[in-house]
Amino acid sequence: KAQVRLCQRYRRLAATGKPQPKVTTAIARELVGYAWDIARRVSPAIAG
């Protein structure tokens, strides 16, 4: 699901004429947020 959403967002941002570094940064930021959310959910299970 996340990959499809990120690919769609990438294409949409690129199609609007945004500069490539800005598009890449936006996608990377969203991907980091996704990874952080997964780590946050898993971390209490490991600690406890």
Tab-separated table of C-alpha atoms in Angstrom:
chain	number	residue	atom	x	y	z
A	1	LYS	CA	0.000	0.000	0.000
A	2	ALA	CA	2.681	2.476	0.972
A	3	GLN	CA	4.688	1.902	-2.188
A	4	VAL	CA	1.652	2.508	-4.383
A	5	ARG	CA	0.793	5.679	-2.473
A	6	LEU	CA	4.364	6.979	-2.673
A	7	CYS	CA	4.615	6.235	-6.396
A	8	GLN	CA	1.334	8.037	-7.055
A	9	ARG	CA	2.484	11.024	-5.026
A	10	TYR	CA	5.824	11.068	-6.837
A	11	ARG	CA	4.148	11.054	-10.243
A	12	ARG	CA	1.642	13.716	-9.204
A	13	LEU	CA	4.325	16.059	-7.860
A	14	ALA	CA	6.561	15.510	-10.891
A	15	ALA	CA	3.645	16.127	-13.258
A	16	THR	CA	2.912	19.508	-11.674
A	17	GLY	CA	6.398	20.672	-12.606
A	18	LYS	CA	7.979	20.662	-9.165
A	19	PRO	CA	11.795	20.621	-9.186
A	20	GLN	CA	13.225	17.094	-8.956
A	21	PRO	CA	15.077	17.666	-5.643
A	22	LYS	CA	11.878	18.942	-4.038
A	23	VAL	CA	9.892	15.930	-5.257
A	24	THR	CA	12.533	13.504	-4.013
A	25	THR	CA	12.726	15.246	-0.634
A	26	ALA	CA	8.949	15.154	-0.215
A	27	ILE	CA	8.834	11.435	-0.951
A	28	ALA	CA	11.795	10.710	1.329
A	29	ARG	CA	10.194	12.662	4.152
A	30	GLU	CA	6.965	10.724	3.828
A	31	LEU	CA	8.872	7.419	3.709
A	32	VAL	CA	10.790	8.312	6.886
A	33	GLY	CA	7.510	9.127	8.612
A	34	TYR	CA	6.142	5.751	7.569
A	35	ALA	CA	9.228	3.932	8.878
A	36	TRP	CA	9.095	5.924	12.130
A	37	ASP	CA	5.466	4.913	12.653
A	38	ILE	CA	6.323	1.233	12.190
A	39	ALA	CA	9.283	1.504	14.580
A	40	ARG	CA	7.127	3.256	17.155
A	41	ARG	CA	4.544	0.470	17.040
A	42	VAL	CA	7.115	-2.331	17.252
A	43	SER	CA	9.353	-0.758	19.902
A	44	PRO	CA	7.014	-1.228	22.924
A	45	ALA	CA	6.606	-4.918	22.053
A	46	ILE	CA	10.373	-5.406	22.069
A	47	ALA	CA	10.932	-3.407	25.264
A	48	GLY	CA	8.201	-5.137	27.230
